[in-house]
Short mmCIF file of N, CA and C in Angstrom, two decimals:
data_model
loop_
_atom_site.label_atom_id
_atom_site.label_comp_id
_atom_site.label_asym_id
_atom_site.label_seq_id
_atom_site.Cartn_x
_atom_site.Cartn_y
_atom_site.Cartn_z
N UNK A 11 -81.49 -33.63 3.24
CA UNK A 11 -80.30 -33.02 3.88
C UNK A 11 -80.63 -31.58 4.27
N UNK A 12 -80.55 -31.32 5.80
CA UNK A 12 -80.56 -29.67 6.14
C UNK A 12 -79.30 -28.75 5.66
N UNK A 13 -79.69 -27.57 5.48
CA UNK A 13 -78.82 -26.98 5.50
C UNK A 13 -77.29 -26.74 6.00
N UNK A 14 -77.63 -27.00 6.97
CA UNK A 14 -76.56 -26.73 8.11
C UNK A 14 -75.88 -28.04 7.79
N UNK A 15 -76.07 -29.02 7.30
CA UNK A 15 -75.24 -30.28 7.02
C UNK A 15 -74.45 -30.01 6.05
N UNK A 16 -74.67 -28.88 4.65
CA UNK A 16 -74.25 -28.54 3.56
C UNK A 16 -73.00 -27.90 4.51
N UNK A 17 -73.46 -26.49 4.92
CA UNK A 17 -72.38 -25.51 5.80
C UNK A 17 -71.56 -26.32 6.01
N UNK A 18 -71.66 -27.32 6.89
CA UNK A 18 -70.44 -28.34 7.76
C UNK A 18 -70.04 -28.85 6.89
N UNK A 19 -70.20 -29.26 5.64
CA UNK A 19 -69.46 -30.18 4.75
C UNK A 19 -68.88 -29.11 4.19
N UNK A 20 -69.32 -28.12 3.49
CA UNK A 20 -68.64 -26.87 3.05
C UNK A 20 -67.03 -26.30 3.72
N UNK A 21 -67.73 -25.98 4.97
CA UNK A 21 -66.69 -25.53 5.87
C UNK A 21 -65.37 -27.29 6.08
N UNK A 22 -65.78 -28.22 6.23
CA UNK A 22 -64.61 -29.19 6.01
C UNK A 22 -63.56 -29.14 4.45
N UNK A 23 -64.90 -28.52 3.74
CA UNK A 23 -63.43 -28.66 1.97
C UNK A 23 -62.81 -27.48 2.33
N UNK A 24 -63.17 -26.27 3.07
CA UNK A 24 -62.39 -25.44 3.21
C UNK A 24 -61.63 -25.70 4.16
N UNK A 25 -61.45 -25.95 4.83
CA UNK A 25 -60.39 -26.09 5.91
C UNK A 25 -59.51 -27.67 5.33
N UNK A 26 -59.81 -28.30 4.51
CA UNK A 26 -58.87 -29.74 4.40
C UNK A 26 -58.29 -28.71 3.17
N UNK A 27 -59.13 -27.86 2.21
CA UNK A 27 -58.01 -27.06 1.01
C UNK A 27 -56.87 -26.14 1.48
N UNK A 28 -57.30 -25.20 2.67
CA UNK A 28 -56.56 -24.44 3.43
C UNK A 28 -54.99 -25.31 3.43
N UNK A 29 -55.50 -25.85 4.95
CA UNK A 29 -54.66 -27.40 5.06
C UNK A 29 -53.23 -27.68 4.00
N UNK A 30 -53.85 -28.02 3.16
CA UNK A 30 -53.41 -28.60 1.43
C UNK A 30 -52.01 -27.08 1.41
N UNK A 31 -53.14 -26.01 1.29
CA UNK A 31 -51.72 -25.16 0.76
C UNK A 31 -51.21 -24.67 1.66
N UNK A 32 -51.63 -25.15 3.07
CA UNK A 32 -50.36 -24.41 3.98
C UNK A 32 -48.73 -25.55 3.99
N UNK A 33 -49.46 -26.82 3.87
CA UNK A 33 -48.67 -28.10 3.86
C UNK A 33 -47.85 -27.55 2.20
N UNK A 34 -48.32 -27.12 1.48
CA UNK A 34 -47.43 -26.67 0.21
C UNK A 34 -46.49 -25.63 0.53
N UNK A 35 -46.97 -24.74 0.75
CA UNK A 35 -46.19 -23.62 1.10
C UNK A 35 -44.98 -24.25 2.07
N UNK A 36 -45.39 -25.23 3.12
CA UNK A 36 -43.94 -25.12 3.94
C UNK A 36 -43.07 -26.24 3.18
N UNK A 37 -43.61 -27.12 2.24
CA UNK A 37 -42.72 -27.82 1.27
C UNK A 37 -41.92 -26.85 0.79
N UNK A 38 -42.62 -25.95 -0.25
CA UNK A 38 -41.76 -25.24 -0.72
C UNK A 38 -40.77 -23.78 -0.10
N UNK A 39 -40.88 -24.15 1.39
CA UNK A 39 -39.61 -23.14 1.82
C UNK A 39 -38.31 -24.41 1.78
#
């Protein structure tokens, strides 16, 4: 596995966790 395959998988848990607590946050308004 190259690097840059890590980055891109990296950068997807961050953006699906992001995601996660923005979808929380507008639950909880």
């Amino acid at each position: 596995m190259s690097i840059h395959n890590i980055c891109d998988d990296h950068s997807s848990v961050v953006q699906a966790a992001s995601f996660q607590s923005i979808q929380s946050r507008n639950n909880n308004i």
